[in-house]
mmCIF file of C-alpha atoms in Angstrom:
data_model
loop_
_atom_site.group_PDB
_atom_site.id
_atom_site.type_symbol
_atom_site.label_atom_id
_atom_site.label_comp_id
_atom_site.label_asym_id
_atom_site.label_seq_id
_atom_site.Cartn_x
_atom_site.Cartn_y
_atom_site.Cartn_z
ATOM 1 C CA UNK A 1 24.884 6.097 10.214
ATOM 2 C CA UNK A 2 23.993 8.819 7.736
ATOM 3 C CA UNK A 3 20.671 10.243 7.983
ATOM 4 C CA UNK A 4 17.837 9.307 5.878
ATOM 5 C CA UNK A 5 15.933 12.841 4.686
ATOM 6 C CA UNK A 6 12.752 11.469 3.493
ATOM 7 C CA UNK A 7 11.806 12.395 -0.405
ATOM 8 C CA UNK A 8 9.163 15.140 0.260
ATOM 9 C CA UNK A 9 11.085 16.595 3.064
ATOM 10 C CA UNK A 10 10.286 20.648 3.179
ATOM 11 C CA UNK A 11 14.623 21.201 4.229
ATOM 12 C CA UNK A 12 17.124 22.819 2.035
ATOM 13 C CA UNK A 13 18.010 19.675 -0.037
ATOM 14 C CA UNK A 14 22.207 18.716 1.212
ATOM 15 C CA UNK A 15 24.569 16.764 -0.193
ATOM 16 C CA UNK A 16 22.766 13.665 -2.037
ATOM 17 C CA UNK A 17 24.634 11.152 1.013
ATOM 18 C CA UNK A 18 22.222 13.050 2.922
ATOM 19 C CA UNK A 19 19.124 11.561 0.895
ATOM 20 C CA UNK A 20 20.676 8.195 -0.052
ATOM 21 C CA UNK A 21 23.868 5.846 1.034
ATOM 22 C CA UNK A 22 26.545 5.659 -1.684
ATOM 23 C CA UNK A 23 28.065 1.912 -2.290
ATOM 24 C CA UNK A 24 29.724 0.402 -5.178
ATOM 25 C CA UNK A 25 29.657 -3.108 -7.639
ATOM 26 C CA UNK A 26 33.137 -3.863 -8.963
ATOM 27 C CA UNK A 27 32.819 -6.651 -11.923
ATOM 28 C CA UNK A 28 36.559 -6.821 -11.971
ATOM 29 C CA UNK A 29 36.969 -6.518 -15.162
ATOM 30 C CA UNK A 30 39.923 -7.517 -17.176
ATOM 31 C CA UNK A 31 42.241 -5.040 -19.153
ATOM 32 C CA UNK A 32 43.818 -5.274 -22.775
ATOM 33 C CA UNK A 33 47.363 -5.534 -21.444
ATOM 34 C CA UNK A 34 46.614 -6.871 -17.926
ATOM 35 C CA UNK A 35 46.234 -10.594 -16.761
ATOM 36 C CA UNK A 36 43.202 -11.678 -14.937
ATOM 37 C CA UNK A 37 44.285 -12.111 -11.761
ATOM 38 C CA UNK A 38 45.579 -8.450 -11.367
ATOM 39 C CA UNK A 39 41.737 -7.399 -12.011
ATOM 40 C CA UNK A 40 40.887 -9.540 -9.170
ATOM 41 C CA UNK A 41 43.693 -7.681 -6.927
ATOM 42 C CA UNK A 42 42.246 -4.276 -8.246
ATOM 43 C CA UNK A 43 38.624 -5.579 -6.780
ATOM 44 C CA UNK A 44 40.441 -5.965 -3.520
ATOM 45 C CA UNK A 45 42.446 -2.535 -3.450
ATOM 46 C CA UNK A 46 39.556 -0.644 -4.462
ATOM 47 C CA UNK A 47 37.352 -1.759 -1.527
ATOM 48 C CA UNK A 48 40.093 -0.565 0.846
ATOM 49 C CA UNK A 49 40.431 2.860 -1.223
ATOM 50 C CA UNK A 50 36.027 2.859 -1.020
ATOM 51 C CA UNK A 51 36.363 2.370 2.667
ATOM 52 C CA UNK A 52 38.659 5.195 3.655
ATOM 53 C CA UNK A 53 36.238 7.227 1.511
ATOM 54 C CA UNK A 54 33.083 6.395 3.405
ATOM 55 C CA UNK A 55 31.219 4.390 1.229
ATOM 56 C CA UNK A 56 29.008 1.946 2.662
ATOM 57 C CA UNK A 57 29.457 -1.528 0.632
ATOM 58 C CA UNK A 58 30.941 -2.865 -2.570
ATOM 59 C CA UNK A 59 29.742 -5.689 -3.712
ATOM 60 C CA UNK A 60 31.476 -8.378 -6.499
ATOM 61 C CA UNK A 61 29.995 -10.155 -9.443
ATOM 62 C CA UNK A 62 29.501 -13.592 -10.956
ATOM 63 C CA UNK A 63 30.499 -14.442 -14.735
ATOM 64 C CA UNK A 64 30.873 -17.321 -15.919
ATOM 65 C CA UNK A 65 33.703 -18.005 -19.456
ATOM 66 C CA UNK A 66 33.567 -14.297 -19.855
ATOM 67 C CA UNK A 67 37.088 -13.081 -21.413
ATOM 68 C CA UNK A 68 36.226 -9.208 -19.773
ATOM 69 C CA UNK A 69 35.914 -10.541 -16.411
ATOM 70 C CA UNK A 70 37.831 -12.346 -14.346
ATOM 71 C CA UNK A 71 35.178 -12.552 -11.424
ATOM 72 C CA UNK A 72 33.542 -16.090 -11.075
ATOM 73 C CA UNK A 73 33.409 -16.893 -8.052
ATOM 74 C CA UNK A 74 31.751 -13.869 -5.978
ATOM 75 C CA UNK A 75 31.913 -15.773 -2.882
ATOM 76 C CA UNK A 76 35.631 -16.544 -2.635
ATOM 77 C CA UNK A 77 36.353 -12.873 -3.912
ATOM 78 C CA UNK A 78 33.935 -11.456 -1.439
ATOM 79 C CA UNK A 79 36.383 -12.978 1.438
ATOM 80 C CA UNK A 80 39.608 -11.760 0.417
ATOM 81 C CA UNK A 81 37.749 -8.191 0.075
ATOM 82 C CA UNK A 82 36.491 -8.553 3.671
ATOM 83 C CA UNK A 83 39.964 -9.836 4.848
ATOM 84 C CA UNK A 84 41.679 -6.895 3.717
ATOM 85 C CA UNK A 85 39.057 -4.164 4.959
ATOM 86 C CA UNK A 86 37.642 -3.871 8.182
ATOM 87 C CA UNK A 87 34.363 -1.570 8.408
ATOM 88 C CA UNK A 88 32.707 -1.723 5.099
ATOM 89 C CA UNK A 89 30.250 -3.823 3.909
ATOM 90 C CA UNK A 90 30.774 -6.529 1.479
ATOM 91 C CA UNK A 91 28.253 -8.337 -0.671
ATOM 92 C CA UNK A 92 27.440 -10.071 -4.104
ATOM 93 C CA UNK A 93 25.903 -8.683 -7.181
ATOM 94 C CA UNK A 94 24.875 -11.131 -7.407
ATOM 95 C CA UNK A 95 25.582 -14.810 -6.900
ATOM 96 C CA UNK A 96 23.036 -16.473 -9.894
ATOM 97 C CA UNK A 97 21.280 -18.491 -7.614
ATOM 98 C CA UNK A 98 19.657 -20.577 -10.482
ATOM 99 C CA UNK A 99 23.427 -21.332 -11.092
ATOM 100 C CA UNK A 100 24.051 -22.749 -7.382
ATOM 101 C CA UNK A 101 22.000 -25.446 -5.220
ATOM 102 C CA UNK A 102 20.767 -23.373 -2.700
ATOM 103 C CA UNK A 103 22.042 -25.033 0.372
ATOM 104 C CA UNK A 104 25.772 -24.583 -1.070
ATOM 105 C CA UNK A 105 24.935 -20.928 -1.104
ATOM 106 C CA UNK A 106 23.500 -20.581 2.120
ATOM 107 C CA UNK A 107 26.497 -22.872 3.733
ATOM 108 C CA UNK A 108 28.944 -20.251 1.943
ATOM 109 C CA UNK A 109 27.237 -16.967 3.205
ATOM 110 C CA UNK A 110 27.167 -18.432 6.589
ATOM 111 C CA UNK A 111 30.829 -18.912 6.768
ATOM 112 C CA UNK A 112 31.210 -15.445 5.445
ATOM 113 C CA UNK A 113 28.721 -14.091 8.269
ATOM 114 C CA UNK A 114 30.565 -16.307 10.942
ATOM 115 C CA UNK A 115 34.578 -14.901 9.872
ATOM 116 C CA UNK A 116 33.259 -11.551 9.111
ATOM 117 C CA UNK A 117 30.224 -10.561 11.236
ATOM 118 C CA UNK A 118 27.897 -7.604 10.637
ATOM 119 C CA UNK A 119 29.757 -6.876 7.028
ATOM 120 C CA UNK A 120 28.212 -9.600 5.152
ATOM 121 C CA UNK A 121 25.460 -8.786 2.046
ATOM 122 C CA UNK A 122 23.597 -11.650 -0.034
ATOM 123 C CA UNK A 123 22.504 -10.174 -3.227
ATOM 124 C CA UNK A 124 20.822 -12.540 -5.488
ATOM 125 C CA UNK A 125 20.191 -12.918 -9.083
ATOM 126 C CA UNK A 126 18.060 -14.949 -11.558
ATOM 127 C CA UNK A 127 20.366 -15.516 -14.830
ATOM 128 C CA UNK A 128 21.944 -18.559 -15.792
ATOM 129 C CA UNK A 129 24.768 -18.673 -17.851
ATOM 130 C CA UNK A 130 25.070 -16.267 -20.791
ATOM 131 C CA UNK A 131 25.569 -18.894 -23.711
ATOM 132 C CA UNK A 132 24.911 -22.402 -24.120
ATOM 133 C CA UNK A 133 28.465 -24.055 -23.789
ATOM 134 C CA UNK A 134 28.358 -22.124 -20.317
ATOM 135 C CA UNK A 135 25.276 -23.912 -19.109
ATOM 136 C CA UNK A 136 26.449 -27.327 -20.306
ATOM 137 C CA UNK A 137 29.282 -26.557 -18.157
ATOM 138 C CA UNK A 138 27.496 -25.754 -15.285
ATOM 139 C CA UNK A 139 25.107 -28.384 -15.623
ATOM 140 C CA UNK A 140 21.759 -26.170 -16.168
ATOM 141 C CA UNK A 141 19.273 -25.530 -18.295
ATOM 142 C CA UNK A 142 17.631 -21.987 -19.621
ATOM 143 C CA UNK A 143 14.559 -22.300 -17.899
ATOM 144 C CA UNK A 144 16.017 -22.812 -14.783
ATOM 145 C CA UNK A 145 15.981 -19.381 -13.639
ATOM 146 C CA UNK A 146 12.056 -19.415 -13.873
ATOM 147 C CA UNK A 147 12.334 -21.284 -10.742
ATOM 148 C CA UNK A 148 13.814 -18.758 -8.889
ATOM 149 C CA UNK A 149 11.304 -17.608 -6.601
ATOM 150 C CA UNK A 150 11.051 -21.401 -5.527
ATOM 151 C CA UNK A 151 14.905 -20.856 -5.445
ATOM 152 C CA UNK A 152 15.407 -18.152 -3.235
ATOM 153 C CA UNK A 153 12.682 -19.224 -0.678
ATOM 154 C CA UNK A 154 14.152 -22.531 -0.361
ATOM 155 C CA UNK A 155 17.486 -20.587 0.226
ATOM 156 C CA UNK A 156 16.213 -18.099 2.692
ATOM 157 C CA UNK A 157 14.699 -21.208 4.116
ATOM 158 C CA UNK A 158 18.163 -22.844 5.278
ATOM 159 C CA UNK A 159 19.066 -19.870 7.395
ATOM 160 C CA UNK A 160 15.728 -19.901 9.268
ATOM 161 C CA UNK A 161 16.432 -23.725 9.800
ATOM 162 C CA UNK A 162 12.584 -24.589 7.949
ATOM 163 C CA UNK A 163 14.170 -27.169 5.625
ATOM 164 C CA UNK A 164 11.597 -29.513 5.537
ATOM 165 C CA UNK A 165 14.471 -31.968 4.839
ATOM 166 C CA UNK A 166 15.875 -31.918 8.806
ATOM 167 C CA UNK A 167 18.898 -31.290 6.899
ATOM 168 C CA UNK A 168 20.519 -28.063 8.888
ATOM 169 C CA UNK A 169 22.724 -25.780 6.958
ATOM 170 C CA UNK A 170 26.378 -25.209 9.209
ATOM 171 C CA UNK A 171 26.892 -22.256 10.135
ATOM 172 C CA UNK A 172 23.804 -20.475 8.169
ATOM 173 C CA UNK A 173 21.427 -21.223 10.097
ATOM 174 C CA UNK A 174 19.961 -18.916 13.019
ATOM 175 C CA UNK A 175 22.608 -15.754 11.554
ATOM 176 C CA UNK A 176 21.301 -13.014 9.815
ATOM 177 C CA UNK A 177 22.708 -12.580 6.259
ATOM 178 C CA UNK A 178 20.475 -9.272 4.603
ATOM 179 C CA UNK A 179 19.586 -10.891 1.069
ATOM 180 C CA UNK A 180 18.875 -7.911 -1.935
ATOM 181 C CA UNK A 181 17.584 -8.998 -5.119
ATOM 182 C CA UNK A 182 18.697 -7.659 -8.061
ATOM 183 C CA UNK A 183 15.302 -7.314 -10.347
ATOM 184 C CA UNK A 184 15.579 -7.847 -13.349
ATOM 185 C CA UNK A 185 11.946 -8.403 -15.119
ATOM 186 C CA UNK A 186 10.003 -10.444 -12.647
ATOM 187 C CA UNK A 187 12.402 -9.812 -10.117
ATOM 188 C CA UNK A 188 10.724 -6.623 -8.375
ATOM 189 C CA UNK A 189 7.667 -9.080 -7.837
ATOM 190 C CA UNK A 190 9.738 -11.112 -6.897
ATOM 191 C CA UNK A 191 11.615 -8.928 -4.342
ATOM 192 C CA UNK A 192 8.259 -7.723 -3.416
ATOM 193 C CA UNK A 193 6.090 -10.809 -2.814
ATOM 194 C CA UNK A 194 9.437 -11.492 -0.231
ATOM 195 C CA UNK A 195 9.896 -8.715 1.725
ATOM 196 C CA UNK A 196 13.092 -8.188 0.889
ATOM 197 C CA UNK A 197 15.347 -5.062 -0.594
ATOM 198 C CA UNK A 198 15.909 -4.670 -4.320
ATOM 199 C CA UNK A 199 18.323 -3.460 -6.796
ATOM 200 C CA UNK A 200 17.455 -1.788 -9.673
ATOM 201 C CA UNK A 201 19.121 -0.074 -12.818
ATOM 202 C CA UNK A 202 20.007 0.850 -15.137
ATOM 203 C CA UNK A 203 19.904 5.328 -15.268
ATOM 204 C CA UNK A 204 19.415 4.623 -19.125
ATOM 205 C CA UNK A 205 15.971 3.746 -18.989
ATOM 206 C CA UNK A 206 14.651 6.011 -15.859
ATOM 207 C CA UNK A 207 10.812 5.850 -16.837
ATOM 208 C CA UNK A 208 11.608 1.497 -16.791
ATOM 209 C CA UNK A 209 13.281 2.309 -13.561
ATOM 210 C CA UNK A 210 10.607 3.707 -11.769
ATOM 211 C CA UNK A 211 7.878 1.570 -13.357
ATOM 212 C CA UNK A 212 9.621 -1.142 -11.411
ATOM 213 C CA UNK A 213 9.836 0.729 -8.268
ATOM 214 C CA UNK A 214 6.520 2.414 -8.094
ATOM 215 C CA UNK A 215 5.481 -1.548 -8.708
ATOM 216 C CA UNK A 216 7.765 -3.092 -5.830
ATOM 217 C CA UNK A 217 6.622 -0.626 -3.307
ATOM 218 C CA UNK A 218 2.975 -1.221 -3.878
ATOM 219 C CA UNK A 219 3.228 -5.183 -4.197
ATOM 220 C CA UNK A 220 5.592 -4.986 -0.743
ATOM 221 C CA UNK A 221 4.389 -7.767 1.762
ATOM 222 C CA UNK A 222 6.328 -7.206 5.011
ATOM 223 C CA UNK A 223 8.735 -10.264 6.238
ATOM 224 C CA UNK A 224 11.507 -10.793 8.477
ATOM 225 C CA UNK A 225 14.302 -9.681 7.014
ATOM 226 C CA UNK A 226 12.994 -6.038 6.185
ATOM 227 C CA UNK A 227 9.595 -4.488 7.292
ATOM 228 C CA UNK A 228 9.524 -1.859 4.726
ATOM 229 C CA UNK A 229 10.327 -1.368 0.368
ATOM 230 C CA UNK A 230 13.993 -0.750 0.355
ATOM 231 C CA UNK A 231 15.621 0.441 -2.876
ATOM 232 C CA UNK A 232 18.290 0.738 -4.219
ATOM 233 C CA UNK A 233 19.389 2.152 -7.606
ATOM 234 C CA UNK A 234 22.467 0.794 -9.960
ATOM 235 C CA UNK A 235 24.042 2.498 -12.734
ATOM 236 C CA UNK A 236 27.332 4.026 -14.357
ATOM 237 C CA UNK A 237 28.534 7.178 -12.670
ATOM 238 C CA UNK A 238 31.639 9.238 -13.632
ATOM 239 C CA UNK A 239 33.364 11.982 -12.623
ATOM 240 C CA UNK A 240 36.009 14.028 -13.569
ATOM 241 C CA UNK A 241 36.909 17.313 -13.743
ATOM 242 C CA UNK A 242 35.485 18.136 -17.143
ATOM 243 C CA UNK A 243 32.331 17.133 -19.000
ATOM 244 C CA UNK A 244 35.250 15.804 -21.826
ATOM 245 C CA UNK A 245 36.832 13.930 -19.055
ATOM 246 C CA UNK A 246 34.050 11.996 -17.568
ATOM 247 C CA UNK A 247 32.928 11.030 -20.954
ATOM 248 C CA UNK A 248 35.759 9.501 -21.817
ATOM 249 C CA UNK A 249 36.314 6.985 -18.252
ATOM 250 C CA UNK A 250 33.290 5.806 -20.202
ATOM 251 C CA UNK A 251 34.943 4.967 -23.702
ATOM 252 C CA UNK A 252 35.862 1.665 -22.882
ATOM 253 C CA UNK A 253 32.958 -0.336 -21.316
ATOM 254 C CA UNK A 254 31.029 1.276 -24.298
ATOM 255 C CA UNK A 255 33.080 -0.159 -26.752
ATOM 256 C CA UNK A 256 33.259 -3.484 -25.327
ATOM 257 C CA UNK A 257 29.448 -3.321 -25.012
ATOM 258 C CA UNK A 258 29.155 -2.797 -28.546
ATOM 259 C CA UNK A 259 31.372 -5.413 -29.704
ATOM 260 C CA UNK A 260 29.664 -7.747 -27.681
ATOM 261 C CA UNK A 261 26.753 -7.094 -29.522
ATOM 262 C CA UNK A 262 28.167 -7.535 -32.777
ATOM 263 C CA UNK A 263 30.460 -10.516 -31.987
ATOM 264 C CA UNK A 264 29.186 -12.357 -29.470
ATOM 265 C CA UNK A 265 31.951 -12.395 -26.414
ATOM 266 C CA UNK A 266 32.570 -9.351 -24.399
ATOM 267 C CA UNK A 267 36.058 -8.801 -24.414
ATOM 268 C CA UNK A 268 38.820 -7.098 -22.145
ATOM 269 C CA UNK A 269 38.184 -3.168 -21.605
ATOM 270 C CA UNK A 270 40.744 -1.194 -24.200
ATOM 271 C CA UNK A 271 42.644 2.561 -23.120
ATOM 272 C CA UNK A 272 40.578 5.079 -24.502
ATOM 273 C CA UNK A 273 43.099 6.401 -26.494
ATOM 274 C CA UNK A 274 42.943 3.191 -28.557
ATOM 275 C CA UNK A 275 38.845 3.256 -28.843
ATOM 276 C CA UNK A 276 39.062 6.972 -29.947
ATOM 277 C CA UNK A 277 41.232 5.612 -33.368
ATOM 278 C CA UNK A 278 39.077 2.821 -34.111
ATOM 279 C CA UNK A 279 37.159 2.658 -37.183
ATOM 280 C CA UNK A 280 33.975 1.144 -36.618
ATOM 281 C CA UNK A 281 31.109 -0.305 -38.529
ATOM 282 C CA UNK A 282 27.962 1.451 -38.699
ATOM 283 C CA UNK A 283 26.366 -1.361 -36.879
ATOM 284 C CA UNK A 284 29.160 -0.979 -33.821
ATOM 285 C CA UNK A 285 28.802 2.847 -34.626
ATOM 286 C CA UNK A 286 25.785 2.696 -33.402
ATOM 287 C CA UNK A 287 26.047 0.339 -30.182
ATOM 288 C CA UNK A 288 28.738 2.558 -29.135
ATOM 289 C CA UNK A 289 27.097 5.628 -28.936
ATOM 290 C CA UNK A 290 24.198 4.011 -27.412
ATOM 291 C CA UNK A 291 26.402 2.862 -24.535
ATOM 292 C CA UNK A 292 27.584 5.997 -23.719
ATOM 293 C CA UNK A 293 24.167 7.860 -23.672
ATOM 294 C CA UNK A 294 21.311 7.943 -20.598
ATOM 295 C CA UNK A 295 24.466 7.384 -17.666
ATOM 296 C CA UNK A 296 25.296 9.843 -14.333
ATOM 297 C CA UNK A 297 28.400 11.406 -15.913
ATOM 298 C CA UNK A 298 30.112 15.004 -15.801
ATOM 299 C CA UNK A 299 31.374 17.877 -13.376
ATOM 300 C CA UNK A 300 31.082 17.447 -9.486
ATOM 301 C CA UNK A 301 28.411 20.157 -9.721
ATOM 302 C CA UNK A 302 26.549 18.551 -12.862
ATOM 303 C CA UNK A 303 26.495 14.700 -10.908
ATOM 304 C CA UNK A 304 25.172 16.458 -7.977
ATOM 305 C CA UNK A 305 22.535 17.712 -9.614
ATOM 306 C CA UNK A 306 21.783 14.816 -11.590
ATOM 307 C CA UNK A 307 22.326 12.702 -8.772
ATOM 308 C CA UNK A 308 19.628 14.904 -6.671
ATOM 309 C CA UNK A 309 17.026 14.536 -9.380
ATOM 310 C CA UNK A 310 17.358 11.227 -9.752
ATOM 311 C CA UNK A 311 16.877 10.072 -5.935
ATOM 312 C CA UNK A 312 14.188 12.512 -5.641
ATOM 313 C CA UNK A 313 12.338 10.757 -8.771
ATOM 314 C CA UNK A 314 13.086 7.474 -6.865
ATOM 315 C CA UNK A 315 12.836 8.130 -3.433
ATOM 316 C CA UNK A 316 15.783 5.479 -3.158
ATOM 317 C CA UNK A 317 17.470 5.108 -0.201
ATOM 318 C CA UNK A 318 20.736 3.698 -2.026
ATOM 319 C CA UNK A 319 22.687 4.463 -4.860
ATOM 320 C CA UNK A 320 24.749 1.500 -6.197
ATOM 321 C CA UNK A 321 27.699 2.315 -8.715
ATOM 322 C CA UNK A 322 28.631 0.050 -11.393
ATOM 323 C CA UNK A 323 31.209 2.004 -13.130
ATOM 324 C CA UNK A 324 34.307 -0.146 -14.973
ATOM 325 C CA UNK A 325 37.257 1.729 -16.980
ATOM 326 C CA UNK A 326 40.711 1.074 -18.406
ATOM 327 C CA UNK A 327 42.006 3.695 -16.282
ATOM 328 C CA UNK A 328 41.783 2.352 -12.730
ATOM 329 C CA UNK A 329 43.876 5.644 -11.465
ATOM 330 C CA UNK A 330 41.115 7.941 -13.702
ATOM 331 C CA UNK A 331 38.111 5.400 -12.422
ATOM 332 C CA UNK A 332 39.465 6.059 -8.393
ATOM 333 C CA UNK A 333 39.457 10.200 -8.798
ATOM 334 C CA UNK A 334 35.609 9.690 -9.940
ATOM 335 C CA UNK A 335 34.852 8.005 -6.823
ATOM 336 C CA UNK A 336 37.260 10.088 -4.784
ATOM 337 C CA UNK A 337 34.953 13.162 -6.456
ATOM 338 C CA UNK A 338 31.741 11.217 -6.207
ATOM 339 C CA UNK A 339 32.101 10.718 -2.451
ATOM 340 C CA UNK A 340 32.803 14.528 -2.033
ATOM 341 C CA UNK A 341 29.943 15.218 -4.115
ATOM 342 C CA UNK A 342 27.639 13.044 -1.957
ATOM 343 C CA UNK A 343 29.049 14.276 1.514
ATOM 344 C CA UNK A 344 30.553 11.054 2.378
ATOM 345 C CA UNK A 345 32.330 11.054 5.556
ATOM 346 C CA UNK A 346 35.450 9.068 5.251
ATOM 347 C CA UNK A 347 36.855 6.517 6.953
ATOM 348 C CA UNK A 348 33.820 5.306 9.282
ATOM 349 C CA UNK A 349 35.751 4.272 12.141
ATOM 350 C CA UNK A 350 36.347 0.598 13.732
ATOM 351 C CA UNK A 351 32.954 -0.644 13.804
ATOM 352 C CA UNK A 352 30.550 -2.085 11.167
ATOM 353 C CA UNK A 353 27.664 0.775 10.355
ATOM 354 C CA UNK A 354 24.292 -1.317 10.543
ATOM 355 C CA UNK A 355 22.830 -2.141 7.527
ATOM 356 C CA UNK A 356 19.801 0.356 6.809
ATOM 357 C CA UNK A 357 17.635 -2.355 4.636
ATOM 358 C CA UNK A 358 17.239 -4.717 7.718
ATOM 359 C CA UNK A 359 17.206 -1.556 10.137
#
């Protein structure tokens, strides 16, 4: 287990893995070019490549009739990654738990927990599908996430066996699954009023950021699944070995941002190469440079110093990286330099590390 230097400590600051853990999100998303399924495969390759590089979890994300990503089902994606690694940590990003009856989600984390034991992470969000047609499908309505507090204790519920329906969830109940929630708006209330660990991003809006943290730390009531405020920080993080270089891993998420905004689907990532020629509106002009402002992005020496700011600021005690690119060879050298920027050890050996939030 890496050590945990406290914010204010008086040391020489070290490498930011020394102030924080380092784990990733991969929304396996889809490539102009590419089929689906191979961004599902890429999910699965990258967690081995994240494991030999020390990082401590990856988790996988739920979208639902999203051309740009071909990850639906976190749960069934979450066990291939844990079949084909053996020490990391692997987790959700979440499952939309107003998307889900909660004792289907419980039943499916407790499998996870029971074929993969120590390595499993429950992180939990509050949106419901992204357009109408979507929640038809699903059978839910808009203001269904507003019940998600209700939601998540009735889910949390099921593993403690409390069910006041004597209906027992197989296997969840009695095994310890850490839940996160990601906040979004009320979700660091939420998180807090819960006693559980949070996610929170995005770098682009730092001031928001710690708003939310400064607020989830001081509305923190103690529970059994963690007995103190544990954060942890999400954004996009890239680097390379020029300024020029790093910008550009970020080229094509922008530019499928953008036309998301403009068009109303969020499409497969394009090569930069091809976003660099396109003419754009001034209306998409303007997304696009927006979406590549505010991230982690640069040098190895210019991250680590952004990255040490930023955790100081926060006093998080987890960084979560959500970067997605064309390139997949371009988007594994950032990592490769990320984890050398935050002192990562490398492959952590054959055990499960312990999960710090429930520590």
């Amino acid at each position: 287990m890496q050590s945990q230097q406290s914010p204010g400590s008086s040391q020489e600051p070290g490498p930011p893995g020394e102030a924080a853990r380092f784990s990733v999100l991969d929304r396996s998303r889809t490539r102009e070019g590419h089929e689906a399924p191979e961004a599902l495969r890429d999910t699965v390759r990258l967690a081995q490549d994240l494991e030999k590089l020390g990082y401590h979890r990856i988790w996988v994300s739920e979208h639902h009739g999203v051309p740009g990503v071909a990850g639906s089902a976190p749960t069934v994606l979450a066990a291939a990654v844990a079949a084909a690694t053996r020490t990391i940590r692997v987790g959700t990003g979440g499952v939309m738990l107003p998307n889900h009856q909660p004792l289907v989600v419980a039943e499916q984390f407790g499998v996870l927990e029971s074929l993969f034991p120590g390595r499993i992470d429950m992180g939990l969000g509050r949106s419901v599908g992204f357009t109408d047609g979507v929640r038809k499908a699903l059978g839910r309505d808009k203001d269904v996430a507003e019940d998600f507090a209700a939601q998540l204790a009735e889910l949390l519920g099921w593993f403690r066996g409390t069910s006041p329906t004597r209906v027992h969830a197989r296997p969840a109940e009695g095994l310890t699954v850490p839940p996160f929630v990601l906040a979004m708006g009320e979700g660091a209330t939420i998180a807090a009023r819960a006693g559980l660990p949070m996610v929170i991003g995005d770098f682009r809006n730092r001031e928001k950021m710690r708003r939310g943290i400064d607020h989830y730390r001081a509305a923190f009531r103690p529970s059994v699944w963690a007995r103190e405020p544990y954060v942890v920080i999400s954004g996009t993080i890239a680097v390379a070995e020029s300024p020029e270089a790093a910008r550009r891993l970020l080229l094509p998420e922008a530019w499928s941002m953008a036309y998301s905004r403009t068009h109303g689907t969020f499409p497969p990532l394009p090569p930069a190469e091809r976003v660099e020629a396109l003419t754009m509106t001034a209306k998409e002009r303007g997304f696009y440079e927006s979406g590549l402002t505010g991230h982690i992005a640069g040098t190895e020496e210019q991250v680590a110093h952004e990255l040490e700011t930023v955790i100081k600021e926060t006093g998080a005690q987890e960084v979560l990286v959500t970067t997605s690119s064309y390139d997949r060879d371009a988007l594994l050298d950032s990592y490769r330099r990320l984890a050398r920027v935050a002192g990562l050890t490398g492959f952590p050996g054959s055990r499960p590390d312990p999960d710090p939030a429930q520590a």
